[in-house]
Coordinates of C-alpha atoms in Angstrom, one line a residue:
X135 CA 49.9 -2.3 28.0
X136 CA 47.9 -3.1 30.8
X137 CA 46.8 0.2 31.0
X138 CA 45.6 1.3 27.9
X139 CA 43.4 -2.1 27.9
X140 CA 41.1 -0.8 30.4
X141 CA 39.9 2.1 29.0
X142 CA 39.3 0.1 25.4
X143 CA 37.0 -2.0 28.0
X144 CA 35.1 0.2 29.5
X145 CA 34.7 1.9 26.2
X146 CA 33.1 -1.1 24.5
X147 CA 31.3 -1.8 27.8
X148 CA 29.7 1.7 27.7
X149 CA 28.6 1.1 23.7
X150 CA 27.4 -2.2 24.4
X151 CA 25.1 -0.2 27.0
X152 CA 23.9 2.1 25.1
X153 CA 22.9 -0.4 22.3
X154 CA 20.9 -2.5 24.6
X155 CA 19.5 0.9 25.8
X156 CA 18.7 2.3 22.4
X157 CA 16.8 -1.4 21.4
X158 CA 15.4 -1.4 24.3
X159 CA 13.9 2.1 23.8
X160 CA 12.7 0.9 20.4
X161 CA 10.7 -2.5 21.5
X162 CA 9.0 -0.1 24.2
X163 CA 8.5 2.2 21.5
X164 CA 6.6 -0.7 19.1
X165 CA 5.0 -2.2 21.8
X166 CA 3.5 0.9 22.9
X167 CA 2.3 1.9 19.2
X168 CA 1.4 -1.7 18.4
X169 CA -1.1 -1.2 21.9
X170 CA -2.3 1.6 20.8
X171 CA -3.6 1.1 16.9
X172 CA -4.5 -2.2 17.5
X173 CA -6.7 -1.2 21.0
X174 CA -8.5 1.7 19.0
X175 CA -8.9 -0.5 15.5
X176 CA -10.6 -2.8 18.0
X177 CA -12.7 -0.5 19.6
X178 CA -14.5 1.3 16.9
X179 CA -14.9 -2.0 15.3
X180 CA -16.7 -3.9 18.1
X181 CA -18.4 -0.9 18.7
X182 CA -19.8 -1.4 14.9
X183 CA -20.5 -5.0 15.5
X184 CA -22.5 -3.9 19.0
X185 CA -24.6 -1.6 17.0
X186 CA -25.9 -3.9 14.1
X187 CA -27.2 -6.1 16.6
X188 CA -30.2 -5.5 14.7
X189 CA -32.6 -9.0 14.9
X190 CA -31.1 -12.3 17.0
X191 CA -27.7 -13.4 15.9
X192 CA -28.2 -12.2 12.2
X193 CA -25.1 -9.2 12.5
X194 CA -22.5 -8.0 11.1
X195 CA -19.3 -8.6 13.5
X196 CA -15.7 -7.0 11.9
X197 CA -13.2 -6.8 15.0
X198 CA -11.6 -10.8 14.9
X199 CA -11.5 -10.5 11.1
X200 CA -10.0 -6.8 11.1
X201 CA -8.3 -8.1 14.5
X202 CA -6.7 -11.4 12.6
X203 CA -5.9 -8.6 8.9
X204 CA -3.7 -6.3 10.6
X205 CA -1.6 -9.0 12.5
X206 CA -1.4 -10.7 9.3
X207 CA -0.6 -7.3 7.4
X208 CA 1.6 -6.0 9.6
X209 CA 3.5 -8.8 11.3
X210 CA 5.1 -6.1 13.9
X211 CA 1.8 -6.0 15.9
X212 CA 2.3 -9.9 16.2
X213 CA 3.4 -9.5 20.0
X214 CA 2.3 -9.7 23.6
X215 CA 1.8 -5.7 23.3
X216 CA -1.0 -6.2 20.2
X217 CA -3.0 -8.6 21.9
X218 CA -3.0 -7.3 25.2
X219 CA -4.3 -4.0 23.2
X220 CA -7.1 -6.0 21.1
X221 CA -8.2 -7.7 24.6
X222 CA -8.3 -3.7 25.9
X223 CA -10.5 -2.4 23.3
X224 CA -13.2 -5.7 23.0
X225 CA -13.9 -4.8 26.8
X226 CA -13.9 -1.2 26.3
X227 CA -16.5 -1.6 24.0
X228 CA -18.7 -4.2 25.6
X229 CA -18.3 -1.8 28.9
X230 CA -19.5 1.2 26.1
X231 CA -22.8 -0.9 25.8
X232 CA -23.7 -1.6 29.7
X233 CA -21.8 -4.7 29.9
X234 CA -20.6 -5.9 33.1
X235 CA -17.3 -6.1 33.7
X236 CA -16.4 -9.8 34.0
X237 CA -19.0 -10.9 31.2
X238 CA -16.9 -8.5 29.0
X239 CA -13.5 -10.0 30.1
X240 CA -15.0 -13.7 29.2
X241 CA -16.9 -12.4 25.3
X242 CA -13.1 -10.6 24.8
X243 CA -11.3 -13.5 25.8
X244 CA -13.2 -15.6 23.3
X245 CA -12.9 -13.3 20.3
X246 CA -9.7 -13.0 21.2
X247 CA -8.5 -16.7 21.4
X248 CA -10.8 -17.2 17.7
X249 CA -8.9 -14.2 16.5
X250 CA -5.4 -15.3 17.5
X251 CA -5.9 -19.2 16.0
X252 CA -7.5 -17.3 12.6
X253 CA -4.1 -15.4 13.0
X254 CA -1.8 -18.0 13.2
X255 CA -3.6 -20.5 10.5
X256 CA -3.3 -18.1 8.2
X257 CA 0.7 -16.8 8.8
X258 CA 1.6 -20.7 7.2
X259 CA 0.0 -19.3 3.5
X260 CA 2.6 -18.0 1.1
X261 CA 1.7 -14.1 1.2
X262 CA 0.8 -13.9 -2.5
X263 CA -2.0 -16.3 -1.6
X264 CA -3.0 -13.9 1.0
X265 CA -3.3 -11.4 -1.4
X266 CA -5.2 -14.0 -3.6
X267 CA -2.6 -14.0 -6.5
X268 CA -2.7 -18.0 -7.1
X269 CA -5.2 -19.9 -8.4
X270 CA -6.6 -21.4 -5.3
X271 CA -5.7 -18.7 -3.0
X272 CA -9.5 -18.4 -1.9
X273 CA -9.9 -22.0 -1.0
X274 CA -6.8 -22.4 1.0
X275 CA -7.5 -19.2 3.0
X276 CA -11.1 -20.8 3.8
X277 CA -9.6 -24.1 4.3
X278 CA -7.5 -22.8 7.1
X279 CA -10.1 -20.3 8.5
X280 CA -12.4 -23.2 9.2
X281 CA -10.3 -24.6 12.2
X282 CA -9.9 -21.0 13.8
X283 CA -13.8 -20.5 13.7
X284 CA -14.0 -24.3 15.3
X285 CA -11.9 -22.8 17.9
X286 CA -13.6 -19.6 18.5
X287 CA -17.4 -22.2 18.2
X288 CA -15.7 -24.0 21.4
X289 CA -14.7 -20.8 23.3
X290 CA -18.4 -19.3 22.6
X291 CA -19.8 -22.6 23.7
X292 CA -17.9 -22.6 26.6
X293 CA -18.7 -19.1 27.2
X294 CA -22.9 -19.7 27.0
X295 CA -22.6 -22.8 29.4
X296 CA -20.6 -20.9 32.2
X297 CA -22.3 -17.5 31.6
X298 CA -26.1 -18.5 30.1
X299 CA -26.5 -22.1 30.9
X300 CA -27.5 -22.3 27.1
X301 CA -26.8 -25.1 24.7
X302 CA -23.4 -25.8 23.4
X303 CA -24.6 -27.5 20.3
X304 CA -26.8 -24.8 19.7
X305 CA -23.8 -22.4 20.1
X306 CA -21.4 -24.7 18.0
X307 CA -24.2 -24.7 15.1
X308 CA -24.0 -20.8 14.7
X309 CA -21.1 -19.4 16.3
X310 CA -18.3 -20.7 13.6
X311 CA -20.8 -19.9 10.8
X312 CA -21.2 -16.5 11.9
X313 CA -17.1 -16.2 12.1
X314 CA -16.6 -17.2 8.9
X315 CA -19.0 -14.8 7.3
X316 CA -17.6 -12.2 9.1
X317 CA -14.1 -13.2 7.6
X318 CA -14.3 -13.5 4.0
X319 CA -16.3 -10.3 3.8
X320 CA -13.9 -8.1 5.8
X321 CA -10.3 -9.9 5.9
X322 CA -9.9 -9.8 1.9
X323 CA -10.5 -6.4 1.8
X324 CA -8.4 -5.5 5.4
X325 CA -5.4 -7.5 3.4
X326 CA -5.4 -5.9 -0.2
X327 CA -6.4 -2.5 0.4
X328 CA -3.5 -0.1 -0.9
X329 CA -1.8 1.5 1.8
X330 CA 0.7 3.5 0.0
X331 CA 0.4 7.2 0.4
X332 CA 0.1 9.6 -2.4
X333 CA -1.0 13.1 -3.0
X334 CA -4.5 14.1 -3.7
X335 CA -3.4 15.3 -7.6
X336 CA -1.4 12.1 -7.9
X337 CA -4.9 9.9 -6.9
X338 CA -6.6 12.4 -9.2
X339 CA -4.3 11.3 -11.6
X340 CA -4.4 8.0 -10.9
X341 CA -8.0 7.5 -11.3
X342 CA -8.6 9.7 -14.1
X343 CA -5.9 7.0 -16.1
X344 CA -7.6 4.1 -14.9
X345 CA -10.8 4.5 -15.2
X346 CA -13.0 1.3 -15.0
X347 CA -16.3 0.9 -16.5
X348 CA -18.9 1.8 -14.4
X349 CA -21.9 -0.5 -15.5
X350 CA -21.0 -3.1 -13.5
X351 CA -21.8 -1.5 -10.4
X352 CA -24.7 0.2 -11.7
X353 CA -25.9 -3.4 -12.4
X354 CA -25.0 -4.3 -9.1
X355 CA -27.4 -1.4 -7.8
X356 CA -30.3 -2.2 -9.7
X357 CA -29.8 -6.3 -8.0
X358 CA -29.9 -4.5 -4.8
X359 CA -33.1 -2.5 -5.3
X360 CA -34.7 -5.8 -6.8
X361 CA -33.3 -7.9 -3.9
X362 CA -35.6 -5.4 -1.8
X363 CA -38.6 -5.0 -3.6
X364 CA -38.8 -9.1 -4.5
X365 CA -38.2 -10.4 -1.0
X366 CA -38.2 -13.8 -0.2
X367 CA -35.6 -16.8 0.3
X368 CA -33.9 -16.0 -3.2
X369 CA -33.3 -12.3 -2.6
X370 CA -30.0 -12.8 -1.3
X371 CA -28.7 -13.9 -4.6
X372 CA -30.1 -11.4 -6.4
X373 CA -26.9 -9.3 -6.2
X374 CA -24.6 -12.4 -7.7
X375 CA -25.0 -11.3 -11.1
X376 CA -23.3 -7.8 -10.8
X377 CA -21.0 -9.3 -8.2
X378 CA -19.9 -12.1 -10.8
X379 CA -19.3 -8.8 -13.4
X380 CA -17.4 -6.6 -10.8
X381 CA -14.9 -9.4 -10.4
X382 CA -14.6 -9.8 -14.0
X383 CA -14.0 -6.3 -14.3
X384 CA -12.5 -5.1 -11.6
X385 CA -8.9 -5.5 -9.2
X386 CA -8.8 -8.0 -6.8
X387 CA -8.8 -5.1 -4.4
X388 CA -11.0 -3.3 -5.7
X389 CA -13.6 -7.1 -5.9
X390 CA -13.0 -6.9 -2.3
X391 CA -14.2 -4.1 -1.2
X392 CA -17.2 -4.4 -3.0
X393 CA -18.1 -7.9 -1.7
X394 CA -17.5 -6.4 1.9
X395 CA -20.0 -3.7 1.0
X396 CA -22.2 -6.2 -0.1
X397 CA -22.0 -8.6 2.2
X398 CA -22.4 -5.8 5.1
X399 CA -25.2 -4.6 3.1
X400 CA -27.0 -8.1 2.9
X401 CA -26.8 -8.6 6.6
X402 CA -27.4 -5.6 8.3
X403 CA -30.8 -5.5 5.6
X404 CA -31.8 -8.7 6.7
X405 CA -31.0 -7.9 10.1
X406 CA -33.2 -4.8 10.0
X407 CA -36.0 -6.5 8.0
X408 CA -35.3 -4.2 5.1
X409 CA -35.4 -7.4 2.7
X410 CA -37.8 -9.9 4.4
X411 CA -36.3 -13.6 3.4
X412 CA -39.9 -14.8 5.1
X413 CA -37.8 -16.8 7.4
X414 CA -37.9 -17.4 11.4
X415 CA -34.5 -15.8 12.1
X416 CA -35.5 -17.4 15.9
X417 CA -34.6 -20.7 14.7
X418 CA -30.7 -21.3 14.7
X419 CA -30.6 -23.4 11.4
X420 CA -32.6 -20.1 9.9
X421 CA -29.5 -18.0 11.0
X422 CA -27.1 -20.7 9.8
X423 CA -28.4 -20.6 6.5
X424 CA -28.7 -17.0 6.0
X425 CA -24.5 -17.0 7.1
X426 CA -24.0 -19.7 4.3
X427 CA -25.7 -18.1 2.1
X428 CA -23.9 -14.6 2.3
X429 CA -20.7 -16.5 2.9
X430 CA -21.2 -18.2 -0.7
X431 CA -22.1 -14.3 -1.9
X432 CA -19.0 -13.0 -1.2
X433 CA -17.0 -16.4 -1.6
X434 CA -17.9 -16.4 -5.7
X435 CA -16.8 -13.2 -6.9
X436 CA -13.5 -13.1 -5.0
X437 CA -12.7 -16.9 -6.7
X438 CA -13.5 -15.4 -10.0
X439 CA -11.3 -12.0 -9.1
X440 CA -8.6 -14.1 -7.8
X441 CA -8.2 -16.3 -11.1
X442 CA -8.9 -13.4 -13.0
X443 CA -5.9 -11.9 -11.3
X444 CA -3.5 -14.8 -11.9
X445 CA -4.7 -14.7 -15.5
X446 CA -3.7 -11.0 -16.3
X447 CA 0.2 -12.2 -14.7
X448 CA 0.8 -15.0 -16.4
X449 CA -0.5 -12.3 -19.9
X450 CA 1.9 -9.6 -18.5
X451 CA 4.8 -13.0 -18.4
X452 CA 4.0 -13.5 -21.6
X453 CA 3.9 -10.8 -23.2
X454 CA 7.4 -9.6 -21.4
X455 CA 8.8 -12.9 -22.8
X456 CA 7.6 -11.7 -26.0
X457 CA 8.4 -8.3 -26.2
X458 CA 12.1 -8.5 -24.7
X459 CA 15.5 -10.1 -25.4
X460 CA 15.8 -12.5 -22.9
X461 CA 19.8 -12.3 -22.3
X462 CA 19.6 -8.3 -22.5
X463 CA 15.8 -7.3 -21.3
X464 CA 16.0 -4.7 -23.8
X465 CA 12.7 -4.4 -26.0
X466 CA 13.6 -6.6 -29.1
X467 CA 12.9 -5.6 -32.9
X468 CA 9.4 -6.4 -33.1
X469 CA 8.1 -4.6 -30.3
X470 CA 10.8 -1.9 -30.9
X471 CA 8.9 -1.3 -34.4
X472 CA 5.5 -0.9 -32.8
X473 CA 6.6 1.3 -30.1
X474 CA 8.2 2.9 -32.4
X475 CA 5.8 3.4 -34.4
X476 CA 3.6 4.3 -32.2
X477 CA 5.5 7.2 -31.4
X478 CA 6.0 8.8 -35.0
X479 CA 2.3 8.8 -35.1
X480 CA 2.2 10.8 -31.7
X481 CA 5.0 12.8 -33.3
X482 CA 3.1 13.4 -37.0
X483 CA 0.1 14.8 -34.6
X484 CA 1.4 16.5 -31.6
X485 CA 4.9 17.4 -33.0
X486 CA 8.4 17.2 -31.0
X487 CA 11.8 15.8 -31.9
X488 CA 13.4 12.7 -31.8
X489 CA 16.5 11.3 -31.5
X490 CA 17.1 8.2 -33.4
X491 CA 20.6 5.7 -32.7
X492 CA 21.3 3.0 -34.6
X493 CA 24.4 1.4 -32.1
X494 CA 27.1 -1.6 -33.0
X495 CA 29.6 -3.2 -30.7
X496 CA 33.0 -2.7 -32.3
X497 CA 34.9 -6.3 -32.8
X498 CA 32.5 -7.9 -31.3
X499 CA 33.2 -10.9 -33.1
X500 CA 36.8 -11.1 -32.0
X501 CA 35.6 -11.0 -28.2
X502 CA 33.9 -13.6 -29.2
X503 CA 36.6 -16.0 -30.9
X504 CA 39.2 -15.1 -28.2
X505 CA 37.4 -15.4 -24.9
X506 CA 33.9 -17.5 -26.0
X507 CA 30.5 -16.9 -26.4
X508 CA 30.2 -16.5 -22.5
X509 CA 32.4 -13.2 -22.5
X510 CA 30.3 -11.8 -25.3
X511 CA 26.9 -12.5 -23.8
X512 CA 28.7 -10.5 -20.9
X513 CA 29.9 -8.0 -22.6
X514 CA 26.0 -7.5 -24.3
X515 CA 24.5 -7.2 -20.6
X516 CA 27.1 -5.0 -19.9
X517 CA 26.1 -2.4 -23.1
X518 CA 22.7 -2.7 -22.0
X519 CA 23.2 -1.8 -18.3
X520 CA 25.1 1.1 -19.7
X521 CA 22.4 2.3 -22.3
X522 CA 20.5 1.9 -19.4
X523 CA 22.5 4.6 -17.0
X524 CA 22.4 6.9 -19.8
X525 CA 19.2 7.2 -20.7
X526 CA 15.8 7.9 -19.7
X527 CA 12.9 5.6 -18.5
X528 CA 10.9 7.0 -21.4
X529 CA 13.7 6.4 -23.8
X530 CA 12.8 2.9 -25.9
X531 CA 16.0 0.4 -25.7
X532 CA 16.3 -2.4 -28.0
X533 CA 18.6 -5.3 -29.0
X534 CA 17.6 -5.5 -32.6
X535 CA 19.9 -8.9 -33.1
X536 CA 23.4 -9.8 -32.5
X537 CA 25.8 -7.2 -31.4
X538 CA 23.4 -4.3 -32.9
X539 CA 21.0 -2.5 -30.5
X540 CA 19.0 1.1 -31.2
X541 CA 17.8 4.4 -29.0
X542 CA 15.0 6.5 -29.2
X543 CA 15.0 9.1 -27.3
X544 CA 12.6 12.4 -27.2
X545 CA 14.8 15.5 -26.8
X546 CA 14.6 19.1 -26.8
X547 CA 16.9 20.2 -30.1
X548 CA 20.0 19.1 -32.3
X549 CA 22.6 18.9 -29.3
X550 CA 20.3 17.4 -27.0
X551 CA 20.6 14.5 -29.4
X552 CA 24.5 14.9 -29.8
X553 CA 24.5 14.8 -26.5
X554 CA 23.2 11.5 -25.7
X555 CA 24.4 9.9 -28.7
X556 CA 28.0 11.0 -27.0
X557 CA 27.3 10.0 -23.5
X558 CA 26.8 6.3 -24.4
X559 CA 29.9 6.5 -26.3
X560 CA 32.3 7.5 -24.4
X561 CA 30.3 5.8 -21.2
X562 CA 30.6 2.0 -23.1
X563 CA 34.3 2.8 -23.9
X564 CA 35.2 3.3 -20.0
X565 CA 33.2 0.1 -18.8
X566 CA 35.3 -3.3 -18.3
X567 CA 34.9 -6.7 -17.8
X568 CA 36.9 -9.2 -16.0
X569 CA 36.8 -13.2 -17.9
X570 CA 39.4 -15.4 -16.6
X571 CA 41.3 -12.5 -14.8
X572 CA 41.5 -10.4 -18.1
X573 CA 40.1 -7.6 -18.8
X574 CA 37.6 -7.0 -21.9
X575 CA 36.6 -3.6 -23.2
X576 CA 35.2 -2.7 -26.1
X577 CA 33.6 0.5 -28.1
X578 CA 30.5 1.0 -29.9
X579 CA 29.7 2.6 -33.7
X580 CA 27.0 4.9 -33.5
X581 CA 24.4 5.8 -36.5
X582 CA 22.7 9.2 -35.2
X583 CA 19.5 11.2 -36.6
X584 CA 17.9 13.9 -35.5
X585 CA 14.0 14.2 -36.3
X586 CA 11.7 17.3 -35.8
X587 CA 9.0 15.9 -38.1
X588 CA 8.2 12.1 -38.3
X589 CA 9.2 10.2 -41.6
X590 CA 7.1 9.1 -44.4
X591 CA 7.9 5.6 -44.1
X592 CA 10.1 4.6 -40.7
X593 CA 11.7 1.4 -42.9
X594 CA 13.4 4.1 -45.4
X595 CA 14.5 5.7 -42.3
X596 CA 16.1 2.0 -41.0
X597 CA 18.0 1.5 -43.9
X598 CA 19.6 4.7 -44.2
X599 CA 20.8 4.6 -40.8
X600 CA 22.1 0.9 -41.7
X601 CA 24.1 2.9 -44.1
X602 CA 25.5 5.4 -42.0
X603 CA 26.2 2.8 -39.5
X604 CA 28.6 1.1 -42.0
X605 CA 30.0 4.3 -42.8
X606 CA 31.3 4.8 -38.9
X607 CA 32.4 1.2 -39.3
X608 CA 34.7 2.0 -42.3
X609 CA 35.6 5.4 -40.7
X610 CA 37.7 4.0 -37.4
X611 CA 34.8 3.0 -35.5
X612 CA 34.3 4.0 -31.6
X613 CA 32.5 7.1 -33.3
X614 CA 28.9 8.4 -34.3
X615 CA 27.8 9.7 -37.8
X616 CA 25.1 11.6 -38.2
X617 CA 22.5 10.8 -41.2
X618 CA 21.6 14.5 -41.5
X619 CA 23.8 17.5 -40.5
X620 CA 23.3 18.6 -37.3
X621 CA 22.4 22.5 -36.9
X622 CA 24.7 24.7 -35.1
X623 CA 23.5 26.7 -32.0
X624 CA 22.4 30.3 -32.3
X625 CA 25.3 32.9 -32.3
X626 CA 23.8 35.1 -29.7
X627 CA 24.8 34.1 -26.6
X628 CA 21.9 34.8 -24.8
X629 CA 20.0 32.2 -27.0
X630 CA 18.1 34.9 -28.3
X631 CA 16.7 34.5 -31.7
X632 CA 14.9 32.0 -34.2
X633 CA 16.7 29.0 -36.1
X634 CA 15.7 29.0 -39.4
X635 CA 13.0 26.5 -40.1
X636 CA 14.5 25.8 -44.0
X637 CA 17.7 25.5 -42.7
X638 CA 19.5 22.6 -44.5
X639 CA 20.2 20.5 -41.3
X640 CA 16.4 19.5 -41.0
X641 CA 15.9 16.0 -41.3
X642 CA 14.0 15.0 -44.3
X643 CA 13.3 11.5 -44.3

């Protein structure tokens, strides 16, 4: 006994190892890729914020809000291994531009520190108001972000004391305001752009079925140019109107890449004198101002896009509620007519063929007397899951009251439809339930027509299959009647051949 123990030892011993190796491997593995996106995201975006240093402290500075985005996006780069990468690239980048070595390791440690307090703020919000899907998503993200750009205003005042021998107060007047600028016009867009990847045809596709109006951005142009040729004090504003429209218009995503462009736009003009807000950008409460100002510009647009957002959900709630059978989450009968209608007309002017099922649970009431109301509300969830598995996503579902549902289902001919009208069949009659350890089944009536030209009137069509429903009823149940006789397949076969188009099974509703 003794003996065979050890080897069952050293065994788990050995697997023990080699799991501790194999995570091991893995946190080297995400540490070393978290280093290395987050370094070279940093990089290129300091080096952008280096080169719009276009007229005194009026520029446009991405890395901490792109910095603070992707720890907030991807929580895996949250580690020692990210930040000691976004410390790597801000000194690569200030080396890039001539800076000394130490004076770069002090400016990175600051933007670091504001970046990781914006970072860690921000990780206490829910993450649908980080995606600004609740009402006051926008205020609580600024709310928070105004202690992180305190922080960083204390660092950089810190910093110009030791390195400049400047004022503190002067520092602590435009550093935070820059930061925050800098963050609502880049970390919106840095947390809602869509990652997910697709084929060029299926975002050809995907633009080509939603496609927005344009004139909002063309409005938004034409503020631009005017914003340029009217200079003065009131140019930035200029743009609100067709920002105030995009938001109305537009996703929240797509709202926030637009106010980043804009915002971006507005800065880097001001700081190259493009628009000329006849204002001494020297003085620091010019600068301030200008930061406020473009803060508010960007601030607007995504309140309205947010709300405009929350909106739309609680419209798509409602009109779920409205459309489905709550115990079920089939369509019920009211949007099952309109969809269904809906589809005739398709049918009357592109053609195809239909399959049309009028279902009943069999004894439903008596599942109902002898095991309560309970076992039959199960035993309707459980049809539904099952109509469900057999059918299509295309397919319309629908509890049309009771124990009666219906199917519509596009298909290719006659037995296509026989098909499907079988497989729910026979798949209901091999499903069980368990209530108070006994087991429930039960069978379904089907009503079954087969359409290659849409009907006249679809209520004519309703009651007949009420009819032919009653007839399965009276004929046994657990069966499906067709309202028109199905056509049998070609006798060649090889499928060669034509049906005949008079043939007698064509529905003629």
């Amino acid at each position: 006994m003794s003996f065979s123990a050890a080897p069952s030892a050293d065994v788990s011993e050995r697997r023990a190892e080699t799991r501790d190796a194999t995570s091991m491997r893995d946190r080297l593995g995400a540490g070393a890729r978290a280093l290395a996106i987050i370094g070279l995201a940093v990089f290129a975006a300091s080096v952008v914020g280096l080169a719009t240093r276009h007229a005194f402290s009026v520029s446009f500075w991405p890395a901490n809000a792109l910095l603070a985005g992707l720890m907030l996006r991807h929580r895996a780069f949250h580690c020692p291994s990210g930040w000691v990468g976004a410390l790597v690239g801000f000194i690569a980048a200030d080396l890039l531009f001539g800076r000394s070595l130490p004076m770069s390791a002090m400016f990175a440690a600051t933007n670091l520190l504001g970046s990781l307090a914006a970072a860690i703020f921000l990780m206490r919000l829910d993450p649908s108001d980080l995606a600004l899907q609740r009402v006051h998503s926008v205020l609580r993200i600024v709310v928070l972000l105004l202690p992180a750009c305190l922080v960083a205003g204390l660092c950089g005042a810190a910093l110009v004391v030791v390195a400049f021998d400047g004022s503190p107060a002067q520092t602590l007047l435009t550093w935070p305001a820059g930061d925050l600028v800098n963050y609502l016009m880049v970390l919106p867009a840095i947390l809602n752009f869509p990652v997910r990847r697709i084929t060029p045809q299926q975002l050809w596709r995907c633009i080509r079925a939603n496609r927005a109006p344009r004139w909002p951005i063309l409005l938004l142009l034409a503020s631009c140019i005017a914003a340029i040729q009217f200079d003065g004090p009131g140019s930035i504003m200029f743009p609100m109107p067709g920002l105030l429209l995009c938001a109305l218009t537009y996703s929240v995503p797509t709202t926030a890449v637009i106010t980043m462009g804009m915002g971006i736009a507005c800065m880097t003009a001001i700081g190259l004198g493009v628009v000329d807000i006849g204002q001494d950008m020297a003085n620091p409460h010019n600068v301030v101002s200008v930061r406020i100002a473009v803060a508010f510009l960007v601030l607007v647009p995504l309140t309205i896009s947010s709300a405009m957002a929350v909106r739309d959900a609680l419209l798509d709630q409602l009109r779920e509620a409205a459309n489905h059978d709550p115990l079920t989450g089939l369509l019920n009968r009211r949007a099952f007519e309109h969809k269904l209608r809906k589809r005739l007309a398709a049918m009357r002017d592109h053609g195809g063929r239909l399959a049309v099922l009028w279902l009943d649970i069999d004894h439903f009431k008596r599942i109902n007397d002898q095991h309560g109301h309970l076992a039959g509300d199960a035993m309707l969830q459980l049809f539904a899951k099952t109509a469900r598995d057999c059918c299509r996503e295309s397919d319309l579902l629908a509890r049309l009251g009771g124990e009666e549902f219906a199917v519509v289902a596009r298909v290719d001919d006659a037995q296509d439809a026989e098909a499907i009208a079988l497989r729910l069949r026979d798949a209901f009659a091999a499903q069980r339930i368990f209530w108070n350890a006994r087991m429930v089944n039960a069978t379904v009536s089907i009503a079954a027509c087969y359409l290659d030209r849409a009907p006249d009137d679809h209520a004519d069509l309703f009651k007949d299959l009420d009819e032919v429903l009653y007839r399965a009823k009276r004929k046994g149940r657990n069966r499906v009647e067709w309202l028109n006789d199905l056509p049998q397949p070609p006798a060649d076969p090889s499928g060669a051949g034509e049906v005949d188009d008079a043939a007698p099974w064509v529905a003629m509703i």
